[in-house]
Every structure is written in C-alpha cells, then in structure tokens.
Short mmCIF file of C-alpha atoms and ligand atoms in Angstrom, two decimals:
data_model
loop_
_atom_site.label_atom_id
_atom_site.label_comp_id
_atom_site.label_asym_id
_atom_site.label_seq_id
_atom_site.Cartn_x
_atom_site.Cartn_y
_atom_site.Cartn_z
CA MET A 1 35.87 27.05 -9.00
CA LEU A 2 36.07 30.54 -7.68
CA GLY A 3 39.15 32.23 -9.07
CA CYS A 4 41.89 33.61 -6.75
CA ALA A 5 41.12 37.12 -8.00
CA ALA A 6 37.54 36.91 -6.82
CA ARG A 7 38.72 35.66 -3.44
CA ARG A 8 41.11 38.63 -3.19
CA VAL A 9 38.26 41.04 -4.01
CA ALA A 10 36.15 39.45 -1.30
CA ALA A 11 39.00 39.85 1.16
CA THR A 12 39.45 43.55 0.47
CA LYS A 13 35.87 44.51 1.20
CA THR A 14 35.42 47.56 3.33
CA MET A 15 34.16 47.34 6.85
CA GLN A 16 30.88 48.94 5.71
CA ASP A 17 30.34 46.30 3.00
CA ARG A 18 30.97 43.60 5.55
CA GLN A 19 28.43 45.14 7.86
CA GLN A 20 25.85 44.85 5.08
CA ASP A 21 26.78 41.20 4.51
CA PHE A 22 25.66 40.37 8.03
CA GLY A 23 22.22 41.85 7.82
CA ASP A 24 19.26 42.21 5.52
CA THR A 25 18.57 44.37 2.47
CA PRO A 26 18.20 48.02 3.54
CA PRO A 27 14.47 48.87 3.94
CA GLU A 28 14.35 51.45 1.12
CA GLU A 29 15.94 49.08 -1.34
CA PHE A 30 13.64 46.25 -0.24
CA ARG A 31 10.59 48.48 -0.74
CA LYS A 32 11.77 49.27 -4.26
CA GLN A 33 12.27 45.59 -5.04
CA LEU A 34 8.85 44.76 -3.69
CA HIS A 35 7.21 47.35 -5.92
CA GLU A 36 9.09 45.94 -8.86
CA LEU A 37 7.98 42.45 -7.91
CA ALA A 38 4.37 43.57 -7.48
CA ASP A 39 4.41 44.91 -11.02
CA TRP A 40 6.06 41.74 -12.23
CA ILE A 41 3.36 39.57 -10.66
CA ALA A 42 0.52 41.76 -11.94
CA ASP A 43 2.01 41.78 -15.47
CA PHE A 44 2.58 38.04 -15.38
CA ARG A 45 -0.98 37.35 -14.33
CA GLU A 46 -2.44 39.81 -16.86
CA HIS A 47 -0.44 38.49 -19.79
CA ILE A 48 -0.08 34.82 -18.95
CA GLY A 49 -2.43 33.90 -21.79
CA GLU A 50 0.09 35.26 -24.30
CA LEU A 51 2.81 32.82 -23.20
CA ARG A 52 3.34 29.33 -24.57
CA VAL A 53 1.55 26.98 -22.19
CA ALA A 54 4.49 24.59 -22.16
CA PRO A 55 8.06 24.63 -23.46
CA ASN A 56 9.29 22.20 -26.06
CA ASP A 57 12.82 21.88 -24.74
CA LYS A 58 14.83 18.69 -24.49
CA PRO A 59 15.74 17.49 -20.97
CA GLY A 60 18.87 19.30 -19.76
CA ALA A 61 18.32 22.37 -21.97
CA ILE A 62 17.60 24.68 -19.04
CA ARG A 63 20.38 23.34 -16.86
CA ALA A 64 22.81 23.95 -19.71
CA LYS A 65 21.95 27.66 -19.55
CA LEU A 66 22.52 27.93 -15.80
CA PRO A 67 25.88 28.18 -14.03
CA ALA A 68 26.83 24.81 -12.55
CA GLN A 69 28.37 26.46 -9.51
CA ALA A 70 26.63 28.49 -6.85
CA PRO A 71 27.58 32.20 -6.75
CA GLU A 72 30.36 33.20 -4.40
CA GLU A 73 29.10 36.73 -4.07
CA GLY A 74 25.58 38.04 -3.78
CA GLU A 75 23.90 39.27 -6.94
CA PRO A 76 21.40 42.12 -7.36
CA PHE A 77 17.70 41.26 -7.35
CA GLU A 78 17.23 42.95 -10.74
CA LYS A 79 19.69 40.51 -12.28
CA ILE A 80 17.96 37.55 -10.67
CA LEU A 81 14.53 38.73 -11.85
CA ASN A 82 15.92 39.26 -15.30
CA ASP A 83 17.12 35.65 -15.36
CA ILE A 84 13.70 34.50 -14.22
CA ASN A 85 12.18 36.25 -17.22
CA ARG A 86 14.88 35.06 -19.58
CA LEU A 87 15.51 31.49 -18.43
CA ILE A 88 12.87 30.24 -16.06
CA VAL A 89 9.51 31.56 -17.33
CA PRO A 90 10.00 30.28 -20.91
CA ALA A 91 11.01 26.86 -19.56
CA MET A 92 7.88 26.32 -17.52
CA VAL A 93 4.60 24.54 -17.98
CA HIS A 94 2.24 27.34 -17.02
CA TRP A 95 -0.38 25.60 -14.93
CA SER A 96 -2.24 28.88 -14.42
CA HIS A 97 -2.52 29.54 -18.16
CA PRO A 98 -6.12 29.65 -19.43
CA MET A 99 -5.23 26.99 -22.02
CA PHE A 100 -3.78 24.69 -19.37
CA LEU A 101 -6.35 21.90 -19.36
CA GLY A 102 -4.23 19.14 -17.85
CA TYR A 103 -4.85 17.17 -14.67
CA PHE A 104 -7.67 18.96 -12.83
CA GLY A 105 -6.87 22.39 -14.19
CA TRP A 106 -5.33 24.53 -11.50
CA THR A 107 -6.23 26.66 -8.51
CA THR A 108 -4.35 29.92 -9.05
CA THR A 109 -6.32 33.09 -8.33
CA ALA A 110 -5.25 36.62 -7.55
CA PRO A 111 -6.38 36.40 -3.89
CA GLY A 112 -4.58 33.06 -3.60
CA ILE A 113 -1.37 34.73 -4.79
CA LEU A 114 -1.85 37.46 -2.18
CA GLY A 115 -2.28 34.79 0.50
CA GLU A 116 0.97 33.10 -0.53
CA ILE A 117 2.83 36.40 -0.58
CA LEU A 118 1.57 37.28 2.89
CA SER A 119 2.86 34.10 4.41
CA ALA A 120 6.41 34.81 3.16
CA PRO A 121 7.36 37.68 5.51
CA LEU A 122 5.63 36.01 8.47
CA ASN A 123 7.56 32.76 7.87
CA VAL A 124 6.73 31.11 11.19
CA ASN A 125 7.17 27.54 12.32
CA ALA A 126 3.83 26.41 13.70
CA MET A 127 5.07 23.32 15.49
CA THR A 128 3.17 24.00 18.69
CA TRP A 129 0.55 26.48 19.81
CA ARG A 130 3.24 28.47 21.63
CA THR A 131 5.55 28.69 18.65
CA CYS A 132 2.77 30.54 16.82
CA PRO A 133 -0.68 30.82 18.38
CA ALA A 134 -2.19 32.58 15.35
CA ALA A 135 -1.02 29.92 12.90
CA THR A 136 -2.28 27.14 15.13
CA GLU A 137 -5.65 28.67 15.84
CA LEU A 138 -6.22 29.81 12.27
CA GLU A 139 -5.50 26.24 11.14
CA THR A 140 -8.23 24.98 13.47
CA VAL A 141 -10.60 27.69 12.22
CA VAL A 142 -10.15 27.10 8.47
CA ILE A 143 -10.35 23.34 8.90
CA ASP A 144 -13.64 23.84 10.68
CA TRP A 145 -14.96 26.25 8.04
CA LEU A 146 -14.31 23.59 5.44
CA ARG A 147 -15.92 20.93 7.64
CA GLN A 148 -19.06 23.05 7.88
CA TRP A 149 -19.10 23.75 4.14
CA LEU A 150 -18.88 20.01 3.50
CA GLU A 151 -21.52 19.35 6.18
CA LEU A 152 -19.30 16.87 7.94
CA PRO A 153 -20.40 16.01 11.49
CA ASP A 154 -18.43 17.90 14.15
CA GLU A 155 -16.92 14.70 15.52
CA PHE A 156 -14.48 15.04 12.59
CA GLY A 157 -11.37 17.04 13.37
CA GLY A 158 -8.67 17.82 10.87
CA VAL A 159 -5.09 18.70 10.20
CA ILE A 160 -3.45 20.38 7.22
CA TYR A 161 -0.74 18.49 5.38
CA ASP A 162 0.97 19.21 2.11
CA THR A 163 -0.67 16.47 0.04
CA ALA A 164 -3.34 13.77 -0.01
CA SER A 165 -0.64 11.10 -0.24
CA VAL A 166 0.67 12.20 3.14
CA GLY A 167 -2.88 12.35 4.51
CA ILE A 168 -3.73 8.79 3.54
CA MET A 169 -0.46 7.53 4.99
CA HIS A 170 -1.30 9.11 8.35
CA ALA A 171 -4.89 7.81 8.25
CA LEU A 172 -3.71 4.27 7.60
CA ALA A 173 -1.08 4.57 10.33
CA VAL A 174 -3.93 5.13 12.78
CA ALA A 175 -5.87 2.20 11.30
CA ARG A 176 -2.78 0.01 11.68
CA GLU A 177 -2.15 1.10 15.27
CA GLU A 178 -5.73 0.35 16.23
CA ALA A 179 -5.64 -3.06 14.55
CA ALA A 180 -2.17 -3.92 15.88
CA PRO A 181 -1.77 -2.01 19.15
CA SER A 182 1.72 -0.94 20.23
CA THR A 183 3.09 -0.87 16.68
CA ARG A 184 4.06 2.69 17.40
CA LYS A 185 6.14 1.49 20.34
CA LEU A 186 7.45 -1.88 19.20
CA GLY A 187 7.51 -1.65 15.43
CA LEU A 188 6.72 -4.46 13.04
CA ILE A 189 9.72 -6.76 13.30
CA ASN A 190 9.69 -10.01 15.29
CA ARG A 191 6.10 -9.66 16.33
CA ASP A 192 3.29 -11.98 15.56
CA LEU A 193 1.33 -9.37 13.62
CA PRO A 194 -1.61 -9.91 11.29
CA ARG A 195 -0.99 -9.70 7.56
CA PHE A 196 -3.05 -6.70 6.62
CA ARG A 197 -5.00 -6.11 3.45
CA ILE A 198 -6.31 -2.83 2.05
CA TYR A 199 -9.07 -2.65 -0.58
CA THR A 200 -9.65 -0.06 -3.22
CA SER A 201 -10.79 0.10 -6.84
CA ASP A 202 -8.67 -0.25 -9.96
CA GLU A 203 -9.36 3.45 -10.59
CA ALA A 204 -8.07 4.61 -7.19
CA HIS A 205 -4.91 6.66 -6.82
CA SER A 206 -1.51 5.03 -6.32
CA ALA A 207 -1.23 6.93 -3.01
CA ALA A 208 -2.78 3.76 -1.53
CA GLU A 209 0.26 1.69 -2.50
CA LYS A 210 2.64 4.47 -1.41
CA ALA A 211 1.05 4.41 2.05
CA ALA A 212 1.26 0.60 2.18
CA ILE A 213 4.96 0.77 1.24
CA THR A 214 5.67 3.37 3.92
CA LEU A 215 3.76 1.59 6.66
CA GLY A 216 5.30 -1.84 6.10
CA ILE A 217 2.01 -3.26 4.87
CA GLY A 218 3.42 -3.93 1.44
CA GLU A 219 2.09 -2.71 -1.87
CA GLU A 220 0.91 -6.19 -2.89
CA ASN A 221 -1.46 -6.13 0.04
CA VAL A 222 -3.43 -3.36 -1.60
CA ARG A 223 -6.11 -5.27 -3.44
CA ARG A 224 -7.66 -3.55 -6.39
CA LEU A 225 -11.29 -4.35 -7.13
CA PRO A 226 -12.51 -3.99 -10.68
CA SER A 227 -14.73 -1.02 -11.38
CA ASP A 228 -18.07 -1.01 -13.19
CA ASP A 229 -18.94 0.58 -16.52
CA GLN A 230 -18.95 3.99 -14.86
CA PHE A 231 -15.52 3.44 -13.24
CA ARG A 232 -16.94 2.97 -9.71
CA MET A 233 -15.84 0.19 -7.40
CA LYS A 234 -17.87 -2.97 -8.10
CA ILE A 235 -19.39 -3.24 -4.70
CA SER A 236 -20.70 -6.77 -5.22
CA LEU A 237 -17.10 -8.01 -5.19
CA LEU A 238 -16.01 -6.39 -1.93
CA ARG A 239 -17.61 -8.75 0.59
CA PRO A 240 -16.45 -11.93 -1.20
CA MET A 241 -12.90 -10.58 -1.49
CA ILE A 242 -12.78 -9.72 2.20
CA ALA A 243 -14.19 -13.16 3.08
CA GLN A 244 -11.64 -14.91 0.90
CA ASP A 245 -8.79 -12.95 2.48
CA ARG A 246 -9.98 -13.76 5.98
CA GLN A 247 -10.11 -17.42 5.03
CA GLU A 248 -6.53 -17.22 3.78
CA GLY A 249 -5.35 -15.70 7.04
CA PHE A 250 -5.19 -12.04 6.09
CA GLN A 251 -6.67 -9.29 8.22
CA PRO A 252 -8.70 -6.69 6.31
CA LEU A 253 -7.47 -3.32 7.54
CA ALA A 254 -9.07 -0.60 5.46
CA VAL A 255 -11.13 0.22 2.43
CA ILE A 256 -10.31 3.32 0.41
CA ALA A 257 -13.32 4.72 -1.42
CA THR A 258 -12.68 7.44 -3.97
CA VAL A 259 -14.86 10.48 -4.53
CA GLY A 260 -13.55 11.85 -7.82
CA THR A 261 -11.06 9.38 -9.26
CA THR A 262 -7.92 10.72 -10.87
CA SER A 263 -8.69 9.58 -14.41
CA SER A 264 -12.39 10.23 -14.82
CA ALA A 265 -13.66 11.77 -11.53
CA SER A 266 -15.96 8.81 -10.91
CA VAL A 267 -17.44 8.38 -7.43
CA ASP A 268 -17.46 5.04 -5.60
CA PRO A 269 -20.69 3.90 -3.90
CA VAL A 270 -19.65 5.18 -0.48
CA PRO A 271 -22.84 4.37 1.51
CA GLU A 272 -22.67 0.69 0.47
CA ILE A 273 -18.93 0.53 1.12
CA ALA A 274 -19.42 2.19 4.51
CA LYS A 275 -22.03 -0.38 5.45
CA ILE A 276 -19.62 -3.22 4.71
CA CYS A 277 -16.83 -1.50 6.63
CA ARG A 278 -19.07 -1.08 9.67
CA GLU A 279 -20.24 -4.66 9.52
CA GLN A 280 -16.68 -6.01 9.06
CA LYS A 281 -15.07 -3.52 11.48
CA ILE A 282 -12.72 -2.17 8.83
CA TRP A 283 -11.37 1.37 8.64
CA LEU A 284 -13.05 3.44 5.92
CA HIS A 285 -10.91 6.10 4.30
CA ILE A 286 -12.49 8.40 1.73
CA ASP A 287 -10.18 9.84 -0.87
CA GLY A 288 -11.96 13.04 -1.80
CA ALA A 289 -8.71 14.70 -2.89
CA TYR A 290 -10.32 16.00 -6.06
CA GLY A 291 -14.05 15.36 -5.89
CA GLY A 292 -14.63 16.02 -2.20
CA GLY A 293 -14.73 19.78 -2.69
CA PHE A 294 -17.79 19.46 -4.94
CA ALA A 295 -19.78 18.50 -1.85
CA MET A 296 -20.00 22.26 -1.28
CA LEU A 297 -22.62 22.43 -4.03
CA PRO A 298 -26.14 21.74 -2.75
CA GLU A 299 -26.91 19.87 -5.98
CA TYR A 300 -23.85 17.65 -5.39
CA GLU A 301 -25.01 16.46 -2.00
CA TRP A 302 -24.91 12.93 -3.45
CA VAL A 303 -21.08 12.92 -3.47
CA SER A 304 -20.94 13.15 0.33
CA LYS A 305 -23.49 10.44 1.04
CA GLY A 306 -22.10 8.03 3.63
CA TRP A 307 -19.19 10.25 4.68
CA GLU A 308 -20.56 10.40 8.21
CA MET A 309 -19.67 6.70 8.52
CA ALA A 310 -16.03 7.18 7.48
CA ASP A 311 -13.04 7.03 9.79
CA SER A 312 -11.00 9.44 7.71
CA ILE A 313 -11.48 11.72 4.72
CA VAL A 314 -8.95 13.60 2.62
CA ILE A 315 -9.87 16.76 0.74
CA ASN A 316 -7.36 18.68 -1.38
CA PRO A 317 -8.38 22.33 -1.52
CA HIS A 318 -5.30 22.81 -3.70
CA LYS A 319 -7.06 20.72 -6.37
CA THR A 320 -10.59 22.07 -6.20
CA LEU A 321 -11.12 24.83 -3.66
CA PHE A 322 -8.77 27.52 -4.98
CA VAL A 323 -6.03 27.28 -2.34
CA PRO A 324 -2.58 27.37 -3.95
CA LEU A 325 -0.48 24.18 -3.76
CA ASP A 326 0.19 22.73 -1.23
CA PHE A 327 -2.83 22.35 1.00
CA SER A 328 -4.55 19.08 1.83
CA VAL A 329 -6.81 18.40 4.81
CA LEU A 330 -7.12 15.06 6.57
CA TYR A 331 -10.25 14.69 8.68
CA VAL A 332 -10.36 11.91 11.24
CA ARG A 333 -13.39 10.94 13.24
CA ASP A 334 -12.12 11.87 16.71
CA LEU A 335 -8.80 13.53 15.93
CA GLU A 336 -7.42 12.26 19.23
CA ARG A 337 -6.95 8.88 17.50
CA LEU A 338 -4.40 10.51 15.21
CA ARG A 339 -2.72 12.36 18.06
CA ARG A 340 -2.27 9.18 20.09
CA VAL A 341 -0.21 7.67 17.27
CA PHE A 342 2.06 10.65 16.63
CA THR A 343 2.38 12.70 19.80
CA LEU A 344 5.98 13.03 20.89
CA VAL A 345 7.65 16.02 22.53
CA PRO A 346 11.35 16.53 21.89
CA GLU A 347 13.14 17.98 24.93
CA VAL A 348 14.03 21.16 23.09
CA LEU A 349 10.32 21.89 22.67
CA ARG A 350 9.26 20.95 26.20
CA GLY A 351 9.02 24.58 27.30
CA ASP A 352 6.88 25.44 24.29
CA THR A 353 4.56 22.48 24.58
CA ILE A 354 1.64 22.49 26.95
CA GLU A 355 -0.45 19.34 26.69
CA GLY A 356 -3.76 21.15 26.90
CA GLU A 357 -2.91 23.38 23.95
CA LYS A 358 -3.26 22.35 20.33
CA ASN A 359 0.15 21.38 19.07
CA TYR A 360 -0.12 20.37 15.44
CA MET A 361 3.30 18.69 15.51
CA ASP A 362 1.45 15.96 17.46
CA TYR A 363 -0.75 15.08 14.51
CA GLY A 364 1.80 13.77 12.08
CA ILE A 365 5.44 13.00 11.40
CA GLN A 366 6.25 16.57 10.42
CA LEU A 367 7.71 18.78 13.12
CA GLY A 368 8.28 22.07 11.31
CA ARG A 369 5.07 23.37 9.81
CA ARG A 370 4.51 26.40 7.62
CA PHE A 371 1.57 28.76 8.05
CA ARG A 372 -0.57 27.10 5.38
CA ALA A 373 -3.85 28.17 6.96
CA LEU A 374 -3.17 31.80 6.08
CA LYS A 375 -3.48 31.39 2.33
CA ALA A 376 -6.72 29.41 2.73
CA TRP A 377 -8.09 32.10 5.03
CA VAL A 378 -7.26 34.82 2.51
CA ILE A 379 -8.69 33.04 -0.53
CA TRP A 380 -11.79 31.68 1.20
CA ARG A 381 -12.61 35.07 2.70
CA SER A 382 -12.03 36.73 -0.66
CA LEU A 383 -14.33 34.38 -2.57
CA GLY A 384 -16.76 33.41 0.15
CA ARG A 385 -18.81 30.23 -0.13
CA GLU A 386 -20.84 31.77 -2.95
CA GLY A 387 -17.76 32.66 -4.97
CA ILE A 388 -16.37 29.15 -4.62
CA VAL A 389 -19.66 27.50 -5.51
CA SER A 390 -20.25 29.67 -8.59
CA ARG A 391 -16.76 28.91 -9.89
CA LEU A 392 -17.22 25.16 -9.39
CA ARG A 393 -20.52 25.38 -11.25
CA GLU A 394 -18.80 27.10 -14.14
CA GLN A 395 -16.23 24.28 -14.31
CA ILE A 396 -19.07 21.76 -14.47
CA ARG A 397 -20.87 23.80 -17.13
CA LEU A 398 -17.74 23.96 -19.29
CA ALA A 399 -17.08 20.25 -18.84
CA ASN A 400 -20.61 19.42 -19.98
CA LEU A 401 -20.36 21.83 -22.89
CA LEU A 402 -17.22 20.06 -24.10
CA ALA A 403 -18.85 16.68 -23.55
CA GLY A 404 -21.74 17.82 -25.77
CA TRP A 405 -19.34 18.88 -28.54
CA ILE A 406 -17.59 15.51 -28.33
CA LYS A 407 -20.83 13.53 -28.38
CA ASN A 408 -22.07 15.40 -31.41
CA ASP A 409 -18.83 15.24 -33.30
CA ASP A 410 -19.34 13.20 -36.40
CA ARG A 411 -18.31 15.54 -39.14
CA GLU A 412 -17.23 15.24 -42.70
CA VAL A 413 -13.72 16.63 -43.09
CA ILE A 414 -12.90 17.86 -46.54
CA GLY A 415 -9.17 18.10 -47.21
CA PRO A 416 -7.35 19.22 -50.38
CA ARG A 417 -7.34 15.65 -51.73
CA GLU A 418 -9.67 13.64 -49.57
CA ARG A 419 -12.85 13.59 -47.53
CA PHE A 420 -13.39 11.58 -44.39
CA ARG A 421 -15.55 11.53 -41.30
CA SER A 422 -13.98 12.60 -38.04
CA ARG A 423 -15.29 11.03 -34.87
CA PHE A 424 -14.54 11.45 -31.19
CA GLN A 425 -16.18 9.51 -28.38
CA LEU A 426 -16.78 10.35 -24.79
CA SER A 427 -14.93 7.74 -22.73
CA ALA A 428 -16.53 8.28 -19.31
CA PRO A 429 -19.57 10.03 -17.87
CA VAL A 430 -18.94 13.66 -16.94
CA SER A 431 -19.88 14.56 -13.39
CA MET A 432 -17.34 17.16 -12.29
CA GLY A 433 -14.72 19.16 -14.18
CA VAL A 434 -13.08 16.26 -16.01
CA VAL A 435 -13.76 15.09 -19.54
CA CYS A 436 -12.21 11.90 -20.97
CA PHE A 437 -12.55 11.22 -24.67
CA ARG A 438 -10.94 9.34 -27.51
CA PHE A 439 -10.40 9.94 -31.18
CA VAL A 440 -11.65 6.81 -32.92
CA GLY A 441 -11.08 7.62 -36.56
CA PRO A 442 -11.65 6.63 -39.15
CA VAL A 443 -7.99 6.69 -40.07
CA PRO A 444 -6.65 5.48 -43.42
CA GLY A 445 -5.03 2.13 -42.74
CA ILE A 446 -6.61 1.87 -39.30
CA GLY A 447 -10.29 2.35 -39.94
CA ASP A 448 -13.02 3.30 -37.56
CA ALA A 449 -12.94 1.99 -34.04
CA GLY A 450 -16.36 2.96 -32.85
CA PRO A 451 -17.98 1.02 -30.02
CA GLY A 452 -17.52 -2.69 -30.48
CA SER A 453 -15.94 -2.36 -33.90
CA ALA A 454 -12.26 -2.20 -32.94
CA THR A 455 -10.01 -5.21 -33.26
CA PRO A 456 -7.21 -5.23 -30.65
CA ALA A 457 -4.70 -4.24 -33.33
CA THR A 458 -6.86 -1.31 -34.43
CA ALA A 459 -7.38 -0.27 -30.84
CA ASP A 460 -3.61 -0.40 -30.19
CA LYS A 461 -3.00 1.85 -33.17
CA LEU A 462 -5.65 4.23 -31.94
CA ASP A 463 -3.98 4.23 -28.51
CA ARG A 464 -0.79 5.44 -30.11
CA LEU A 465 -2.65 7.97 -32.20
CA ASN A 466 -4.42 9.42 -29.15
CA SER A 467 -1.09 9.70 -27.33
CA GLU A 468 0.43 11.41 -30.34
CA ILE A 469 -2.42 13.90 -30.48
CA VAL A 470 -1.75 14.85 -26.84
CA GLU A 471 1.97 15.07 -27.39
CA ARG A 472 1.64 17.18 -30.51
CA ILE A 473 -0.78 19.60 -28.85
CA ASN A 474 1.45 20.00 -25.81
CA ALA A 475 4.56 20.45 -27.94
CA SER A 476 2.78 23.19 -29.88
CA GLY A 477 2.61 25.36 -26.74
CA ARG A 478 -0.95 26.38 -27.68
CA ALA A 479 -2.79 24.23 -25.15
CA TYR A 480 -2.00 21.56 -22.59
CA VAL A 481 -4.01 18.39 -22.13
CA THR A 482 -3.23 15.04 -20.52
CA GLN A 483 -3.86 11.41 -21.32
CA THR A 484 -4.81 8.43 -19.23
CA LYS A 485 -5.96 4.84 -19.63
CA LEU A 486 -9.53 3.70 -19.15
CA ARG A 487 -10.25 -0.01 -19.51
CA GLY A 488 -6.69 -0.34 -20.75
CA ARG A 489 -7.21 2.09 -23.62
CA THR A 490 -5.55 5.48 -24.04
CA VAL A 491 -7.88 8.44 -23.82
CA MET A 492 -7.37 12.19 -23.83
CA ARG A 493 -8.36 14.04 -20.74
CA ILE A 494 -9.29 17.63 -20.01
CA GLY A 495 -9.54 19.13 -16.54
CA LEU A 496 -11.44 22.36 -16.05
CA GLY A 497 -10.38 24.09 -12.87
CA ASN A 498 -8.61 27.21 -13.95
CA VAL A 499 -10.52 30.44 -13.27
CA LEU A 500 -8.95 32.06 -16.33
CA THR A 501 -10.33 29.40 -18.70
CA THR A 502 -13.43 30.73 -20.45
CA GLU A 503 -15.81 29.17 -22.94
CA GLU A 504 -13.83 30.88 -25.67
CA HIS A 505 -10.61 29.17 -24.52
CA LEU A 506 -12.37 25.84 -24.45
CA ARG A 507 -13.72 26.36 -27.98
CA ARG A 508 -10.19 27.17 -29.11
CA ALA A 509 -8.82 24.05 -27.40
CA TRP A 510 -11.49 21.87 -29.01
CA LYS A 511 -10.57 23.29 -32.42
CA ILE A 512 -6.88 22.56 -31.79
CA ILE A 513 -7.71 19.00 -30.71
CA ARG A 514 -9.83 18.33 -33.78
CA GLU A 515 -7.35 19.85 -36.19
CA THR A 516 -4.45 17.95 -34.63
CA ALA A 517 -6.37 14.67 -34.68
CA GLU A 518 -7.39 15.17 -38.30
CA ALA A 519 -3.86 16.08 -39.37
CA LEU A 520 -2.45 12.99 -37.66
CA ALA A 521 -5.28 10.81 -38.99
CA ARG A 522 -4.31 11.76 -42.52
CA ASN A 523 -0.70 10.91 -41.80
CA PRO A 524 -0.53 8.30 -39.02
CA LYS A 525 3.04 7.36 -38.06
C1 PLP B 601 -8.03 10.97 -6.29
C2 PLP B 601 -6.63 11.37 -5.90
N1 PLP B 601 -6.14 10.99 -4.71
C3 PLP B 601 -4.90 11.31 -4.32
C4 PLP B 601 -4.09 12.05 -5.12
C5 PLP B 601 -2.71 12.41 -4.64
O1 PLP B 601 -2.71 13.76 -4.37
P1 PLP B 601 -1.43 14.51 -3.78
O2 PLP B 601 -0.66 14.95 -4.96
O3 PLP B 601 -2.02 15.64 -3.01
O4 PLP B 601 -0.69 13.55 -2.94
C6 PLP B 601 -4.54 12.48 -6.37
C7 PLP B 601 -3.68 13.27 -7.26
O5 PLP B 601 -4.00 13.61 -8.35
C8 PLP B 601 -5.85 12.13 -6.77
O6 PLP B 601 -6.33 12.49 -7.96
#
C-alpha cells in the first residue's frame, strides 16, 4: 500500500513536474539513455559467454527479490537498468549464450537485435494497409523473398504470425471450412457435421492437438502413426488408417507431415504423403517450423520434395533463419482461401479498410499486428542468402562433428580407484543441426546397455541417469542441453543454431557431458 506521506508528496508536485508527467522523456535525456542502452547491449553481447548459461534458483526466488506492488511514482531509467543487471540477467537462461545448446539453439545475431530495436520507436499497428502501408507491403515482400529462397511455387501466398502453433491452427481452420462449409457462419453446434480426423506421426509436434482442441475437432481425433527406425512417418500405415476411419464414419480432414521433427529433426516422406492426400482429397499441411529453412541449401533440396503439392506450409524463421522470436510464416496455396475464412471488418476500421488493398487483419484472428517484417528485412539484408546458407552449413558441420565424437566414444576411463569403459550412442541419424544421443554405461550396478543388451529395468535406470546428466549440466551453469524421448527412452539432445557457438565451445560441451556422465556413472543415485 502506498503510504499517506507518499500521496501527500505526489499532491504537492509543482506545475512544472506535472507538465512532465503528461508527456515523454525530454529528448536530451532520452538520447543519453539510448547511448547508455547501446553500450549495455554491446557489452552484453560481447561478454555473454562469461555469464552462467542458466541460473540454479528455486522457483519464486526472483519474485521474492522484487516489490510485490507496482510503483506509485516513476523511477529513473538508470535505477531500472541497474535492477536488470542485478536481478534479471542473473536469473535468466541465456538462449543466446554460445554454450546454450538446448532446443534448436537460438537465432540471436547483432543485425537481428538492430532490427528489433528499430521496430520499437516505429511501434505501428499494421491491421490494414492504410494503418501502415510500409508494414503491410514489407510483410508481403519478405514473405515472397522467403518463398523464392525456398523455391516454393508462386501460387503460395503467406502471412506472418507469432508462432507455428498459430499457423497450423489457421491452416486447419481453412481445411475445416472447406470440408464443412459455413462453419465460419454457423459454428459447430447442432449441425450434422462430419467427425473429422487428422493424421500425423508419433514424432510430430503437439501443435497438432492444440489446433484440434481450438477448432472443436478434439485432440483424440488427431491420430498418430508410428514412425520408422529413422523417426519418419511409416507411410505404409497411412492409407489403411484412413480407410479404416472412413469405414467407421470419420472424415479424414488433414495430414500433417513434418520436415524437421522436434526431437530428432527427422523428415517425413512428403512426396508419398502428398500423393495419398491428393488421391484421398485431404488437406496436406507441412510443418517445416524447424527443418523447412534448410531447404535454402541447394544440397538440401530433398527436404522440400513434394511441397508443391501441399495446401499449407509453416516455416519458423525464428528457429532457423536468424529472425528473432517471434516470427513464423504460414504459406497457403492460394492465400484467398485463408482470407475467406477470416475476413471481417469492424465498423471502426471501415474507413481504413479498402477491399482491394492487402489488409493482413483479414488473414487470421489477430487484429492488432506488430511490424514483424522489419526485423526480418534487416537481418536478411544484413546476411544475404549467402550469409544464411553458410551459417546453416556450419550448424550441420558442427552437428556431424559431434555425432562423430559420440560414435567413436568407447574409452577407458581411469579413476583414482577404478577403471571402466565409457560409452555413448547416437540415438538418431543427424541430418540438420540436432544431435540425439544416450549414455549407455557401463555403470556399476546397472551394467552396459548397448544395442539389444538392455533389460527394461536397466534401460529405466539409464533413462534416469541420462536425465540426471542433463539436469546436472544445466544446474552447473556451464552449458545448457535438453532431453527428449525416442522410442520411449530418454536421450540427451543438442541443438546447434547459435551463431556464437564455435567448434571450441562444442568441444568444451562434449567434455562437460562426458565428465558429468562419468561422475554420475561412478555414483548413480
Ligand atoms: C516441428 C515443430 N513444429 C511446431 C513447433 C511449435 O512452434 P511454435 O513455438 O512456433 O508454436 C515446434 C516447436 O519447437 C516444432 O519443433
């Protein structure tokens, strides 16, 4: 609660103070703050590698250091920045850190930061062309640059959303509208609608279920097909599953094929899936959130095979193509199909909405839209196609280097009192910047769980051990890796996407992983 004294102080402010309360920071002061901030950003970027990658605080520790009540009076920027240094920066997982090897790595670059900064003072709302022609037209331009880089046919038009989850939801809304016309108008209740089914692999992202929940399709109507030994959808099962569903009265609505799955970056057999979709008249959505960007590499042409037969494709440049979060593009074959489902002009925008102009509010549920295209324009111009491609190639090189170290790891470890062999195994083929692997022992009391030799109990213990290795590394603040499950077994996972991560960092991370695994193997919990 604000004390009475503070209220009295507020009441006795001079007229001049009050005048300042109504407006903005005086220009000279703002300039000074900006210079200070520029130095802060440059220092942060230069020295990020010296920070802990992640904190080791207990939940609630940061909140306990912050005032529970909002300030009554404004505070100086210097004080706020000081608190950012003191309280916020140490309590962060630093995704841009060179030793951050979680998820898919991360897309921070200096030009990307400049792009983000530039959009702050402009701060427009690009609902319609009229509310900001530059934002609207630049969005169309950068979407088309990306389309050309990916060699997508020009019948695909796109829209920028925040995330792939939102993109897939919009794509499936169009599929639903086309399969059950007038759903937009009449909704789902008290209508004799088909019971839809969506098909995807057991390695696909849960965004499929989220979309089904949102669209009233129901998460249980997302059918997950098993994947093969390389974590790709088992195509031989798709036709029979669709046939069985039809027989049981369901209507197949869409297939989601993944190009770069979340766990292992595997790629579904898109051309074969596309053929079935065409033959069965089912919507084909391609989830290229992570892997789609690799189609920019001439030698990765294989990842985009069959895309020309898709109805919709999602690409997340904030995962692979160096645009800062959030920036995801949904391409739809004939974008008008998307517009028909979502166009709606509120009266207050009537004067700023001319049908013939591109009004991006018509291409999704979101009305207010930030100027996302600007940061993509800045980073993509700064790197150029060549700069993007060479960085992706480096990620692939590093991933393969690590995979080689893992494959060849079968070393004798000599401790103060014991000797044992340390073994890691690659858990999935490496095709992009992701490496999945597992420590398999031997561990005193657990043994060696090499291929085919693990009993379920041994494998369970190794699951826990692999999780503990990840947790211990992350708690150390020296590196950050993630874990996932493949074939029901826990594996460690490294994502190489960060431009600051060099071979030297990777070597260091590999050493930390081995040492942590060996220490835990000697003393399993
Ligand atoms: C293959 C794939 N699809 C979709 C998503 C969801 O992405 P977003 O966070 O942009 O919704 C992810 C996230 O990791 C992903 O890996």
